[in-house]
Coordinates of C-alpha atoms in Angstrom, one line a residue:
X230 CA 8.9 6.0 -10.0
X231 CA 7.7 5.9 -6.5
X232 CA 4.6 4.3 -7.3
X233 CA 6.4 1.6 -9.0
X234 CA 8.5 1.0 -5.9
X235 CA 5.6 1.0 -3.8
X236 CA 4.0 -1.7 -6.4
X237 CA 7.2 -3.5 -5.9
X238 CA 7.1 -3.4 -2.4
X239 CA 3.4 -4.6 -1.6
X240 CA 3.8 -7.4 -4.4
X241 CA 7.2 -8.9 -3.1
X242 CA 6.0 -10.9 -0.1
X243 CA 3.6 -12.4 -2.1
X244 CA 5.9 -13.3 -4.8
X245 CA 8.1 -14.8 -2.3
X246 CA 5.7 -16.6 -0.5
X247 CA 4.6 -18.5 -3.7
X248 CA 8.3 -19.0 -4.4
X249 CA 9.1 -20.6 -1.2
X250 CA 6.2 -22.8 -1.3
X251 CA 6.5 -23.8 -5.0
X252 CA 7.7 -27.6 -3.7
X253 CA 4.1 -27.9 -2.2
X254 CA 2.6 -27.8 -5.6
X255 CA 1.8 -24.1 -7.7
X256 CA -1.9 -24.1 -6.8
X257 CA -1.2 -23.8 -3.1
X258 CA 1.9 -21.5 -3.7
X259 CA -0.5 -19.3 -6.0
X260 CA -3.2 -19.1 -3.4
X261 CA -0.8 -18.3 -0.4
X262 CA 1.1 -15.6 -2.3
X263 CA -2.4 -14.1 -3.2
X264 CA -3.5 -14.3 0.3
X265 CA -0.2 -12.5 1.5
X266 CA -0.8 -9.9 -1.0
X267 CA -4.1 -8.9 -0.4
X268 CA -3.8 -8.9 3.2
X269 CA -1.4 -6.2 3.3
X270 CA -3.7 -3.4 2.6
X271 CA -5.8 -4.6 5.7
X272 CA -3.2 -4.8 7.8
X273 CA -2.1 -1.2 7.0
X274 CA -5.3 -0.1 7.5
X275 CA -5.7 -1.9 10.8
X276 CA -2.2 -0.5 11.9
X277 CA -3.7 3.3 11.0
X278 CA -6.7 2.4 13.1
X279 CA -4.8 1.1 16.1
X280 CA -2.2 4.1 16.1
X281 CA -3.9 7.2 15.1
X282 CA -0.6 9.2 15.2
X283 CA 0.4 7.0 12.5
X284 CA -2.5 7.8 10.2
X285 CA -2.1 11.5 10.6
X286 CA 1.4 11.1 9.9
X287 CA 0.7 9.1 6.8
X288 CA -2.1 11.3 5.6
X289 CA 0.2 14.4 6.0
X290 CA 2.9 12.6 4.1
X291 CA 0.5 11.8 1.4
X292 CA -1.1 15.5 1.1
X293 CA 2.5 16.8 0.7
X294 CA 3.0 14.4 -2.1
X295 CA -0.4 15.1 -3.6
X296 CA 0.6 19.0 -3.8
X297 CA 4.1 18.2 -5.3
X298 CA 2.5 16.1 -7.8
X299 CA -0.2 18.6 -8.8
X300 CA 2.4 21.5 -9.0
X301 CA 4.3 19.0 -11.4
X302 CA 1.1 18.6 -13.7
X303 CA 0.8 15.1 -12.9
X304 CA -2.9 15.0 -12.0
X305 CA -3.7 11.0 -11.7
X306 CA -0.7 10.7 -9.4
X307 CA -2.0 13.6 -7.4
X308 CA -5.2 12.4 -7.2
X309 CA -4.1 9.1 -6.1
X310 CA -2.3 10.6 -3.5
X311 CA -4.9 12.7 -2.3
X312 CA -7.2 9.5 -2.1
X313 CA -4.8 8.0 0.0
X314 CA -4.4 10.9 2.4
X315 CA -8.4 10.8 2.5
X316 CA -8.1 7.0 3.9
X317 CA -5.3 7.6 6.2
X318 CA -7.2 10.9 7.9
X319 CA -10.3 8.5 7.9
X320 CA -8.7 5.6 9.7
X321 CA -7.2 7.9 11.9
X322 CA -10.6 9.1 12.7
X323 CA -10.3 12.9 11.4
X324 CA -13.1 12.4 9.0
X325 CA -16.3 11.7 11.3

């Protein structure tokens, strides 16, 4: 359920942008929505690099979520959380 909510949160700005720009033509609206959606991970990674404390906090939270998912037997979700933790710690500069 949490991953579903994260996916909706990641896609919502792009969908809203496309909806607001629909009067300028659907091709332009779809391109703008895709641009907003694809820029969000880069914005998040940039924030983690600029504020290492945020990267450590996000990595720690992802580690705890991965451990909880491994305990529940959800291997794929736990592996995803572990990958996100590694990315967050890497952005914070801990994996050099």
